[in-house]
Amino acid sequence: MAVSRPSLTEEDFSCSVCCDIFRDPVLLACSHSICKSCLHTFWEQRGALECPICRTVSQNPDPPLNIVLKNMCEAILEERSFRGSTESQGLCSVHGEDLTLFCTEDRKPVCVKCRDPKLHNHHSFRPVEEAAVDLKRELKMKLKPLQEKLRVYEEFEQTCDNTMEHAKIQVQNTEKQIKEEFEKLHQFLRDEEAARVAVLREEEEEKTQIMKKKIEEIRSEISSLADIIKSIEERTEAEDLSFLLSYKAIVERTQYPLRDPEMVSGSLINVAKHLGNLKFRVWEKMEEITEYTPVILDPNTAHPDLYLCESLSSVKFGEEGQQLPGNPERFDDYSSVLGSEGFDSGSHCWDIEVGDNTAWAVGVITESVYKHRENLSKFGLWYVGFYNGKYGKGYSPEILTLLRVNHRIQRIRVQLDWEKGKVVFTDSGHNTCLHIFKHNFTERVFPYFYNHCKLHPLKILPVKPSISVELHS
């Protein structure tokens, strides 16, 4: 890939103080370079350790030498010296004669008089034209490895560019999926909030109706009692004889049955029911919409012909390879992919739905074998698979020992016990053990998946998470 580079002139290598090519340039903390002698002269005149260009004060009275710039400036000065020499005009610097010969020992052009034994004792000479043709041919041969290396570097640069672009796409897609998943969670929480507020309002309405009925009853009692009191008070204001004649009836009315009003139990809002362990109760309900996949596939390891679903829980073999960067983690030879997490302790288990897939393998692989996967025949891969209509177990894709299976496997379980050194394969659909590998594990192992069937993906089955509360006595 051709890269356009800016052309530099001698002005780009000139000191801002003396305006000549840098001599012993030093690098200041502000990133400006100045000739060492020019800088110290400037500092003596100013009486301060300031940069002559930007006036930034330097904390270092002895700034370091800019070695790269120094070497470039020396090359420019050497070229300038050569341009002013007689050799650049095709004349010998010693004899002033035309440079017509080439000394093969000193590997430089010389004139006829330079053949003097005192100057070139036992040296061989060739005409300039002839030597130039041979040396140009020789130089072209020496250029080939450099040109090939340049091509490799340019291809690697392109690979880096592609990797960076792919990483940007990964960020965009991942961010999009994160936002979509969180929007689902937000919507769940909004729905749950609305449902719980609705239940609270229902209880409010229920309790309000109870209290309204109670208030109506007490108001009726108040009205009746007030009428009796008013009637008795009016009789007491009557003539004595009239009062006495009605006294017996008035006394009977004072015997009105009076009951103390009682509050209805549970008339207040059950706040504890609505707020008690609210987050935990919502978390429990969230369990209903939550799935946990025990193994997540790593897209950075997937062969270019493999396509992973958005949740990274299933893998499908495709028609054409994707344009993916050739990162070191990716499988190139086998249509395989790894789980994102390796295990170096504990017990682990995952179920894979293989369905009607006609070319698959699942198992575990050691980290060292994975890193040197150009030779997967090396011991360190344990798997059970199906190929050419036969079930088998093995230690590499090339080595497949037949398994006796009397029925079609739809789901297969892989159980790894790292400490006990066992990998157990089970037909989980029929609860039948297929094979047990034993090995003394000493390094991390990764879940391994191989798929070469276009019709049916391999799917890691999710499990329902359970929430438990541990009570302490």
CSV table of C-alpha atoms in Angstrom, one decimal:
chain,number,residue,atom,x,y,z
A,1,MET,CA,0.0,0.0,0.0
A,2,ALA,CA,1.6,3.2,-1.2
A,3,VAL,CA,1.8,5.9,1.5
A,4,SER,CA,2.3,9.6,0.6
A,5,ARG,CA,4.9,11.2,2.8
A,6,PRO,CA,5.7,14.9,3.0
A,7,SER,CA,9.0,16.0,1.5
A,8,LEU,CA,11.4,17.7,3.9
A,9,THR,CA,13.9,20.4,3.1
A,10,GLU,CA,17.0,21.7,4.9
A,11,GLU,CA,14.8,24.4,6.5
A,12,ASP,CA,13.0,21.6,8.5
A,13,PHE,CA,16.4,20.7,10.1
A,14,SER,CA,17.5,24.3,10.9
A,15,CYS,CA,17.9,25.7,14.4
A,16,SER,CA,15.5,28.6,15.1
A,17,VAL,CA,18.4,30.6,16.8
A,18,CYS,CA,21.3,30.3,14.3
A,19,CYS,CA,19.1,29.4,11.3
A,20,ASP,CA,21.7,26.8,10.2
A,21,ILE,CA,21.5,23.0,10.2
A,22,PHE,CA,21.3,21.7,13.9
A,23,ARG,CA,24.6,20.8,15.5
A,24,ASP,CA,24.3,18.8,18.7
A,25,PRO,CA,20.5,19.5,19.0
A,26,VAL,CA,19.1,19.1,22.5
A,27,LEU,CA,15.4,18.4,23.3
A,28,LEU,CA,13.5,20.6,25.7
A,29,ALA,CA,10.5,19.6,27.8
A,30,CYS,CA,8.3,21.7,25.5
A,31,SER,CA,9.3,19.4,22.6
A,32,HIS,CA,11.4,22.1,20.8
A,33,SER,CA,14.9,21.3,19.7
A,34,ILE,CA,17.8,23.9,19.7
A,35,CYS,CA,21.5,23.7,19.1
A,36,LYS,CA,23.3,23.0,22.4
A,37,SER,CA,25.7,26.0,22.0
A,38,CYS,CA,22.8,28.3,20.8
A,39,LEU,CA,20.7,27.3,23.8
A,40,HIS,CA,23.3,28.0,26.4
A,41,THR,CA,24.2,31.3,24.8
A,42,PHE,CA,20.6,32.3,24.8
A,43,TRP,CA,20.2,31.3,28.5
A,44,GLU,CA,23.3,33.4,29.4
A,45,GLN,CA,21.9,36.4,27.7
A,46,ARG,CA,18.3,36.0,29.1
A,47,GLY,CA,19.4,35.0,32.6
A,48,ALA,CA,16.7,32.4,32.6
A,49,LEU,CA,16.3,28.8,31.4
A,50,GLU,CA,13.6,29.7,28.8
A,51,CYS,CA,12.9,28.1,25.5
A,52,PRO,CA,13.9,30.5,22.7
A,53,ILE,CA,10.8,29.6,20.7
A,54,CYS,CA,7.9,29.4,23.2
A,55,ARG,CA,9.5,30.9,26.4
A,56,THR,CA,8.6,27.8,28.4
A,57,VAL,CA,10.9,27.6,31.5
A,58,SER,CA,13.0,24.4,31.5
A,59,GLN,CA,13.4,22.5,34.8
A,60,ASN,CA,16.5,20.7,33.4
A,61,PRO,CA,19.7,22.9,33.0
A,62,ASP,CA,21.2,20.1,30.9
A,63,PRO,CA,18.6,18.8,28.5
A,64,PRO,CA,19.1,15.5,26.7
A,65,LEU,CA,20.6,15.2,23.2
A,66,ASN,CA,18.1,14.6,20.4
A,67,ILE,CA,20.0,11.7,18.9
A,68,VAL,CA,17.6,11.0,16.0
A,69,LEU,CA,17.6,14.6,14.9
A,70,LYS,CA,21.4,14.8,15.3
A,71,ASN,CA,21.9,11.8,13.0
A,72,MET,CA,19.6,13.2,10.4
A,73,CYS,CA,21.4,16.6,10.5
A,74,GLU,CA,24.8,15.0,10.2
A,75,ALA,CA,23.6,13.1,7.1
A,76,ILE,CA,22.4,16.4,5.6
A,77,LEU,CA,25.7,18.1,6.3
A,78,GLU,CA,27.6,15.2,4.8
A,79,GLU,CA,25.5,15.4,1.7
A,80,ARG,CA,26.0,19.1,1.5
A,81,SER,CA,29.8,18.5,1.8
A,82,PHE,CA,29.6,16.0,-1.0
A,83,ARG,CA,27.8,18.3,-3.3
A,84,GLY,CA,30.6,20.9,-2.9
A,85,SER,CA,33.4,18.4,-3.6
A,86,THR,CA,35.2,17.7,-6.8
A,87,GLU,CA,34.0,14.1,-6.8
A,88,SER,CA,30.5,15.2,-7.2
A,89,GLN,CA,31.7,16.8,-10.5
A,90,GLY,CA,33.2,13.5,-11.7
A,91,LEU,CA,36.9,14.5,-10.9
A,92,CYS,CA,39.4,12.8,-8.6
A,93,SER,CA,39.9,14.8,-5.4
A,94,VAL,CA,43.6,13.8,-5.4
A,95,HIS,CA,44.7,14.2,-9.1
A,96,GLY,CA,41.8,16.2,-10.6
A,97,GLU,CA,41.5,13.6,-13.4
A,98,ASP,CA,38.2,12.1,-14.6
A,99,LEU,CA,36.9,9.2,-12.5
A,100,THR,CA,36.9,6.4,-15.1
A,101,LEU,CA,37.8,3.4,-13.0
A,102,PHE,CA,36.3,1.6,-10.0
A,103,CYS,CA,38.5,0.1,-7.3
A,104,THR,CA,36.9,-3.2,-6.3
A,105,GLU,CA,38.7,-3.4,-2.9
A,106,ASP,CA,38.0,0.2,-1.8
A,107,ARG,CA,34.7,0.1,-3.6
A,108,LYS,CA,35.0,3.7,-4.9
A,109,PRO,CA,35.6,5.5,-8.2
A,110,VAL,CA,39.2,6.5,-9.0
A,111,CYS,CA,41.1,8.0,-11.9
A,112,VAL,CA,43.8,6.4,-14.0
A,113,LYS,CA,46.6,7.9,-11.8
A,114,CYS,CA,45.1,6.3,-8.7
A,115,ARG,CA,46.4,2.9,-10.0
A,116,ASP,CA,49.7,3.9,-8.5
A,117,PRO,CA,50.7,0.9,-6.2
A,118,LYS,CA,51.4,3.3,-3.4
A,119,LEU,CA,47.7,4.3,-3.3
A,120,HIS,CA,46.0,1.0,-4.3
A,121,ASN,CA,48.5,-1.8,-3.8
A,122,HIS,CA,47.4,-5.1,-5.4
A,123,HIS,CA,43.9,-3.7,-6.0
A,124,SER,CA,41.9,-4.6,-9.0
A,125,PHE,CA,40.1,-2.1,-11.2
A,126,ARG,CA,37.2,-2.1,-13.5
A,127,PRO,CA,35.7,0.5,-15.9
A,128,VAL,CA,33.1,2.7,-14.2
A,129,GLU,CA,30.4,1.7,-16.7
A,130,GLU,CA,31.0,-2.0,-16.3
A,131,ALA,CA,31.2,-1.9,-12.5
A,132,ALA,CA,28.1,0.2,-12.3
A,133,VAL,CA,26.1,-2.3,-14.2
A,134,ASP,CA,27.2,-5.2,-12.0
A,135,LEU,CA,26.8,-3.3,-8.8
A,136,LYS,CA,23.4,-2.1,-9.8
A,137,ARG,CA,22.4,-5.7,-10.5
A,138,GLU,CA,23.9,-6.7,-7.2
A,139,LEU,CA,22.1,-3.9,-5.3
A,140,LYS,CA,18.8,-4.9,-7.0
A,141,MET,CA,19.2,-8.4,-5.7
A,142,LYS,CA,19.9,-7.0,-2.2
A,143,LEU,CA,16.9,-4.8,-2.5
A,144,LYS,CA,14.5,-7.8,-3.0
A,145,PRO,CA,14.5,-8.9,0.6
A,146,LEU,CA,13.9,-5.3,1.7
A,147,GLN,CA,11.2,-4.9,-0.8
A,148,GLU,CA,9.6,-8.1,0.3
A,149,LYS,CA,9.9,-6.9,3.9
A,150,LEU,CA,8.3,-3.6,2.9
A,151,ARG,CA,5.4,-5.5,1.4
A,152,VAL,CA,5.1,-7.5,4.6
A,153,TYR,CA,5.1,-4.3,6.6
A,154,GLU,CA,2.5,-2.7,4.4
A,155,GLU,CA,0.3,-5.7,4.5
A,156,PHE,CA,0.7,-5.8,8.3
A,157,GLU,CA,-0.2,-2.1,8.4
A,158,GLN,CA,-3.3,-2.8,6.4
A,159,THR,CA,-4.1,-5.7,8.8
A,160,CYS,CA,-3.8,-3.3,11.8
A,161,ASP,CA,-6.0,-0.8,10.0
A,162,ASN,CA,-8.6,-3.5,9.4
A,163,THR,CA,-8.3,-4.7,13.0
A,164,MET,CA,-8.9,-1.2,14.3
A,165,GLU,CA,-11.9,-0.7,12.0
A,166,HIS,CA,-13.3,-4.1,13.1
A,167,ALA,CA,-12.8,-3.1,16.7
A,168,LYS,CA,-14.8,0.1,16.1
A,169,ILE,CA,-17.6,-2.0,14.6
A,170,GLN,CA,-17.4,-4.3,17.6
A,171,VAL,CA,-17.8,-1.4,19.9
A,172,GLN,CA,-20.8,0.0,17.9
A,173,ASN,CA,-22.6,-3.4,17.8
A,174,THR,CA,-21.8,-4.2,21.4
A,175,GLU,CA,-22.9,-0.8,22.6
A,176,LYS,CA,-26.2,-1.2,20.6
A,177,GLN,CA,-26.8,-4.6,22.2
A,178,ILE,CA,-26.0,-3.3,25.7
A,179,LYS,CA,-28.5,-0.5,25.3
A,180,GLU,CA,-31.1,-2.9,23.9
A,181,GLU,CA,-30.7,-5.3,26.8
A,182,PHE,CA,-30.8,-2.5,29.3
A,183,GLU,CA,-33.9,-1.1,27.6
A,184,LYS,CA,-35.5,-4.4,28.2
A,185,LEU,CA,-34.5,-4.3,31.9
A,186,HIS,CA,-35.8,-0.7,32.1
A,187,GLN,CA,-39.1,-1.6,30.5
A,188,PHE,CA,-39.4,-4.6,32.9
A,189,LEU,CA,-38.7,-2.2,35.9
A,190,ARG,CA,-41.2,0.4,34.5
A,191,ASP,CA,-43.9,-2.3,34.1
A,192,GLU,CA,-43.1,-3.7,37.5
A,193,GLU,CA,-43.3,-0.2,39.0
A,194,ALA,CA,-46.6,0.4,37.3
A,195,ALA,CA,-48.0,-2.9,38.5
A,196,ARG,CA,-47.0,-2.4,42.1
A,197,VAL,CA,-48.3,1.2,42.1
A,198,ALA,CA,-51.6,-0.2,40.7
A,199,VAL,CA,-51.8,-2.7,43.5
A,200,LEU,CA,-51.2,0.1,46.0
A,201,ARG,CA,-54.0,2.2,44.4
A,202,GLU,CA,-56.3,-0.8,44.6
A,203,GLU,CA,-55.7,-1.2,48.3
A,204,GLU,CA,-56.1,2.5,48.7
A,205,GLU,CA,-59.6,2.3,47.0
A,206,GLU,CA,-60.5,-0.7,49.1
A,207,LYS,CA,-59.6,0.9,52.4
A,208,THR,CA,-61.2,4.2,51.3
A,209,GLN,CA,-64.5,2.4,50.6
A,210,ILE,CA,-64.4,0.7,54.0
A,211,MET,CA,-63.8,4.0,55.8
A,212,LYS,CA,-66.5,5.7,53.8
A,213,LYS,CA,-69.0,3.0,54.9
A,214,LYS,CA,-67.9,3.4,58.5
A,215,ILE,CA,-68.2,7.1,58.3
A,216,GLU,CA,-71.7,6.8,56.9
A,217,GLU,CA,-72.7,4.5,59.8
A,218,ILE,CA,-71.3,6.8,62.4
A,219,ARG,CA,-73.0,9.9,60.8
A,220,SER,CA,-76.3,8.0,60.9
A,221,GLU,CA,-75.8,7.4,64.7
A,222,ILE,CA,-74.8,11.0,65.2
A,223,SER,CA,-78.0,12.2,63.4
A,224,SER,CA,-80.3,9.9,65.5
A,225,LEU,CA,-78.7,10.8,68.8
A,226,ALA,CA,-78.8,14.5,68.0
A,227,ASP,CA,-82.6,14.3,67.2
A,228,ILE,CA,-83.2,12.6,70.6
A,229,ILE,CA,-81.2,15.2,72.5
A,230,LYS,CA,-83.0,18.0,70.8
A,231,SER,CA,-86.4,16.4,71.5
A,232,ILE,CA,-85.6,16.0,75.2
A,233,GLU,CA,-84.2,19.5,75.5
A,234,GLU,CA,-87.5,20.9,74.0
A,235,ARG,CA,-89.6,18.9,76.5
A,236,THR,CA,-87.6,20.2,79.4
A,237,GLU,CA,-88.6,23.7,78.3
A,238,ALA,CA,-92.3,23.0,78.4
A,239,GLU,CA,-94.9,23.8,81.2
A,240,ASP,CA,-94.4,21.9,84.4
A,241,LEU,CA,-97.6,19.9,84.1
A,242,SER,CA,-96.9,19.2,80.4
A,243,PHE,CA,-93.4,18.2,81.3
A,244,LEU,CA,-94.5,15.9,84.1
A,245,LEU,CA,-97.2,14.3,82.0
A,246,SER,CA,-94.5,13.4,79.3
A,247,TYR,CA,-91.7,12.7,81.8
A,248,LYS,CA,-92.1,8.9,81.7
A,249,ALA,CA,-91.8,8.9,77.9
A,250,ILE,CA,-88.9,11.3,78.0
A,251,VAL,CA,-86.9,9.1,80.4
A,252,GLU,CA,-87.6,6.1,78.1
A,253,ARG,CA,-86.0,8.0,75.3
A,254,THR,CA,-82.8,8.6,77.3
A,255,GLN,CA,-82.4,4.8,77.5
A,256,TYR,CA,-81.3,4.9,73.8
A,257,PRO,CA,-78.8,2.1,73.3
A,258,LEU,CA,-75.4,3.7,73.0
A,259,ARG,CA,-72.4,1.7,71.7
A,260,ASP,CA,-68.8,3.1,71.6
A,261,PRO,CA,-67.6,3.4,68.0
A,262,GLU,CA,-64.9,1.0,67.0
A,263,MET,CA,-62.3,1.4,64.3
A,264,VAL,CA,-62.1,-1.2,61.6
A,265,SER,CA,-59.1,-3.4,61.9
A,266,GLY,CA,-56.7,-3.1,58.9
A,267,SER,CA,-58.0,0.3,57.8
A,268,LEU,CA,-54.5,1.6,57.1
A,269,ILE,CA,-52.3,0.8,54.0
A,270,ASN,CA,-50.2,-2.3,54.4
A,271,VAL,CA,-47.0,-0.4,53.8
A,272,ALA,CA,-44.8,-3.3,54.8
A,273,LYS,CA,-46.4,-5.5,52.1
A,274,HIS,CA,-45.5,-2.9,49.4
A,275,LEU,CA,-42.1,-1.8,50.6
A,276,GLY,CA,-40.8,-4.9,52.5
A,277,ASN,CA,-37.7,-6.4,50.6
A,278,LEU,CA,-39.0,-4.5,47.5
A,279,LYS,CA,-35.7,-4.8,45.5
A,280,PHE,CA,-35.4,-8.5,46.4
A,281,ARG,CA,-39.0,-9.2,45.4
A,282,VAL,CA,-38.4,-7.5,42.1
A,283,TRP,CA,-35.2,-9.4,41.7
A,284,GLU,CA,-37.1,-12.6,42.3
A,285,LYS,CA,-39.6,-11.7,39.6
A,286,MET,CA,-36.8,-10.7,37.2
A,287,GLU,CA,-35.6,-14.3,37.5
A,288,GLU,CA,-38.6,-15.3,35.4
A,289,ILE,CA,-37.3,-13.3,32.4
A,290,THR,CA,-33.6,-14.0,33.0
A,291,GLU,CA,-31.5,-16.8,31.5
A,292,TYR,CA,-28.0,-17.8,32.4
A,293,THR,CA,-25.7,-19.4,29.8
A,294,PRO,CA,-22.9,-21.4,31.5
A,295,VAL,CA,-20.6,-20.9,28.6
A,296,ILE,CA,-20.3,-17.8,26.4
A,297,LEU,CA,-18.6,-18.1,23.0
A,298,ASP,CA,-15.7,-15.9,22.2
A,299,PRO,CA,-16.2,-14.2,18.8
A,300,ASN,CA,-12.5,-13.3,18.6
A,301,THR,CA,-11.6,-17.0,18.4
A,302,ALA,CA,-14.3,-18.0,15.8
A,303,HIS,CA,-13.2,-19.2,12.4
A,304,PRO,CA,-14.3,-16.7,9.7
A,305,ASP,CA,-16.9,-19.2,8.4
A,306,LEU,CA,-18.6,-19.3,11.7
A,307,TYR,CA,-21.5,-17.0,12.7
A,308,LEU,CA,-22.4,-16.4,16.3
A,309,CYS,CA,-25.8,-15.2,17.5
A,310,GLU,CA,-26.1,-11.9,19.3
A,311,SER,CA,-26.2,-13.5,22.7
A,312,LEU,CA,-23.0,-15.5,21.9
A,313,SER,CA,-24.7,-18.7,22.8
A,314,SER,CA,-25.0,-20.5,19.4
A,315,VAL,CA,-22.7,-20.9,16.4
A,316,LYS,CA,-23.6,-21.6,12.8
A,317,PHE,CA,-21.4,-22.6,9.8
A,318,GLY,CA,-21.9,-20.1,6.9
A,319,GLU,CA,-21.7,-20.2,3.2
A,320,GLU,CA,-19.0,-17.5,2.8
A,321,GLY,CA,-16.2,-16.3,5.1
A,322,GLN,CA,-16.7,-13.0,6.8
A,323,GLN,CA,-14.2,-10.2,6.4
A,324,LEU,CA,-12.5,-10.5,9.8
A,325,PRO,CA,-9.1,-9.4,10.9
A,326,GLY,CA,-6.5,-12.1,11.2
A,327,ASN,CA,-6.0,-11.7,14.9
A,328,PRO,CA,-3.8,-14.2,16.7
A,329,GLU,CA,-6.7,-15.7,18.7
A,330,ARG,CA,-8.7,-16.8,15.7
A,331,PHE,CA,-9.0,-20.3,14.3
A,332,ASP,CA,-7.9,-20.4,10.7
A,333,ASP,CA,-7.8,-24.1,9.7
A,334,TYR,CA,-10.7,-25.6,11.6
A,335,SER,CA,-14.2,-24.2,11.8
A,336,SER,CA,-13.9,-23.9,15.6
A,337,VAL,CA,-14.6,-21.5,18.4
A,338,LEU,CA,-13.8,-21.4,22.1
A,339,GLY,CA,-15.7,-20.5,25.2
A,340,SER,CA,-14.7,-17.0,26.5
A,341,GLU,CA,-13.6,-18.3,29.9
A,342,GLY,CA,-11.0,-20.9,30.7
A,343,PHE,CA,-11.0,-23.0,33.8
A,344,ASP,CA,-8.1,-24.0,36.0
A,345,SER,CA,-10.1,-25.2,39.0
A,346,GLY,CA,-13.5,-26.4,40.1
A,347,SER,CA,-16.4,-28.3,38.4
A,348,HIS,CA,-18.2,-27.0,35.4
A,349,CYS,CA,-21.0,-28.2,33.2
A,350,TRP,CA,-22.8,-27.1,30.1
A,351,ASP,CA,-25.3,-28.7,27.7
A,352,ILE,CA,-25.2,-28.3,23.9
A,353,GLU,CA,-28.1,-28.8,21.6
A,354,VAL,CA,-26.7,-30.4,18.4
A,355,GLY,CA,-30.1,-31.4,16.9
A,356,ASP,CA,-29.7,-32.6,13.3
A,357,ASN,CA,-26.3,-31.2,12.9
A,358,THR,CA,-24.2,-33.6,10.7
A,359,ALA,CA,-20.7,-32.4,11.5
A,360,TRP,CA,-19.9,-31.3,15.0
A,361,ALA,CA,-17.6,-31.8,18.0
A,362,VAL,CA,-17.7,-30.5,21.5
A,363,GLY,CA,-15.2,-30.8,24.4
A,364,VAL,CA,-12.3,-29.0,26.1
A,365,ILE,CA,-8.8,-27.9,24.9
A,366,THR,CA,-5.8,-26.9,26.9
A,367,GLU,CA,-4.5,-23.4,26.6
A,368,SER,CA,-1.1,-24.5,25.3
A,369,VAL,CA,-2.5,-26.6,22.5
A,370,TYR,CA,-4.9,-23.9,21.5
A,371,LYS,CA,-2.0,-21.4,21.3
A,372,HIS,CA,-0.2,-23.8,19.0
A,373,ARG,CA,-3.3,-24.9,17.1
A,374,GLU,CA,-1.6,-25.3,13.8
A,375,ASN,CA,-1.0,-28.8,15.1
A,376,LEU,CA,-4.2,-29.9,16.8
A,377,SER,CA,-3.0,-33.5,16.6
A,378,LYS,CA,-1.0,-32.7,19.7
A,379,PHE,CA,-2.4,-34.3,22.9
A,380,GLY,CA,-4.5,-31.8,24.8
A,381,LEU,CA,-8.0,-31.8,23.1
A,382,TRP,CA,-10.8,-34.0,24.5
A,383,TYR,CA,-14.0,-34.2,22.5
A,384,VAL,CA,-17.0,-36.2,21.4
A,385,GLY,CA,-18.3,-35.6,17.9
A,386,PHE,CA,-20.3,-36.7,14.9
A,387,TYR,CA,-19.0,-36.9,11.3
A,388,ASN,CA,-19.9,-38.9,8.2
A,389,GLY,CA,-22.8,-40.4,10.0
A,390,LYS,CA,-20.7,-41.8,12.9
A,391,TYR,CA,-20.2,-40.8,16.5
A,392,GLY,CA,-16.7,-40.8,17.9
A,393,LYS,CA,-14.4,-39.6,20.6
A,394,GLY,CA,-10.9,-38.3,20.2
A,395,TYR,CA,-7.9,-36.1,21.0
A,396,SER,CA,-7.7,-34.2,17.7
A,397,PRO,CA,-9.8,-33.6,14.6
A,398,GLU,CA,-7.8,-36.2,12.7
A,399,ILE,CA,-8.1,-38.9,15.4
A,400,LEU,CA,-11.7,-40.2,15.9
A,401,THR,CA,-12.4,-43.4,17.7
A,402,LEU,CA,-15.9,-44.8,17.1
A,403,LEU,CA,-18.5,-44.7,19.9
A,404,ARG,CA,-21.3,-47.2,20.2
A,405,VAL,CA,-24.4,-45.1,20.2
A,406,ASN,CA,-27.8,-46.8,19.5
A,407,HIS,CA,-29.9,-43.6,19.1
A,408,ARG,CA,-29.5,-40.1,17.6
A,409,ILE,CA,-28.0,-37.6,20.0
A,410,GLN,CA,-29.9,-34.3,20.2
A,411,ARG,CA,-28.4,-32.9,23.3
A,412,ILE,CA,-25.0,-33.5,24.8
A,413,ARG,CA,-23.6,-32.5,28.2
A,414,VAL,CA,-19.9,-31.8,28.9
A,415,GLN,CA,-18.9,-32.0,32.6
A,416,LEU,CA,-15.4,-30.9,33.6
A,417,ASP,CA,-13.9,-31.7,37.0
A,418,TRP,CA,-10.5,-30.0,36.9
A,419,GLU,CA,-9.2,-31.2,40.3
A,420,LYS,CA,-10.3,-34.8,39.8
A,421,GLY,CA,-9.0,-34.7,36.2
A,422,LYS,CA,-12.2,-35.9,34.4
A,423,VAL,CA,-14.1,-34.8,31.4
A,424,VAL,CA,-17.5,-36.6,31.2
A,425,PHE,CA,-19.7,-36.6,28.0
A,426,THR,CA,-23.4,-37.5,28.5
A,427,ASP,CA,-26.3,-37.8,26.1
A,428,SER,CA,-28.4,-35.6,28.3
A,429,GLY,CA,-31.6,-36.3,26.3
A,430,HIS,CA,-31.4,-40.0,27.2
A,431,ASN,CA,-29.3,-39.5,30.4
A,432,THR,CA,-26.7,-41.9,29.0
A,433,CYS,CA,-22.9,-41.6,29.6
A,434,LEU,CA,-21.0,-41.6,26.3
A,435,HIS,CA,-17.4,-41.5,27.5
A,436,ILE,CA,-15.2,-40.4,30.3
A,437,PHE,CA,-11.7,-39.0,29.7
A,438,LYS,CA,-9.2,-38.9,32.5
A,439,HIS,CA,-6.2,-36.6,32.7
A,440,ASN,CA,-4.1,-34.8,35.3
A,441,PHE,CA,-4.8,-31.2,34.3
A,442,THR,CA,-2.0,-28.7,35.0
A,443,GLU,CA,-3.1,-25.7,33.0
A,444,ARG,CA,-6.3,-23.8,32.0
A,445,VAL,CA,-8.7,-25.6,29.6
A,446,PHE,CA,-11.3,-23.9,27.4
A,447,PRO,CA,-14.7,-25.2,26.2
A,448,TYR,CA,-14.2,-26.2,22.5
A,449,PHE,CA,-16.8,-26.3,19.7
A,450,TYR,CA,-16.5,-27.4,16.1
A,451,ASN,CA,-19.3,-27.0,13.6
A,452,HIS,CA,-19.1,-27.7,9.8
A,453,CYS,CA,-22.9,-28.0,9.1
A,454,LYS,CA,-24.7,-25.2,7.2
A,455,LEU,CA,-28.2,-26.3,8.2
A,456,HIS,CA,-28.1,-26.6,12.0
A,457,PRO,CA,-26.3,-24.5,14.6
A,458,LEU,CA,-24.8,-25.7,17.9
A,459,LYS,CA,-26.6,-24.0,20.7
A,460,ILE,CA,-25.4,-23.8,24.4
A,461,LEU,CA,-28.6,-24.4,26.4
A,462,PRO,CA,-29.4,-21.8,29.1
A,463,VAL,CA,-30.2,-22.7,32.7
A,464,LYS,CA,-32.6,-21.0,35.0
A,465,PRO,CA,-30.8,-19.1,37.8
A,466,SER,CA,-32.1,-19.6,41.3
A,467,ILE,CA,-32.2,-17.0,44.1
A,468,SER,CA,-31.8,-18.3,47.6
A,469,VAL,CA,-31.6,-16.6,51.0
A,470,GLU,CA,-29.1,-17.9,53.5
A,471,LEU,CA,-30.4,-17.5,57.1
A,472,HIS,CA,-27.9,-17.3,59.9
A,473,SER,CA,-28.8,-18.6,63.4
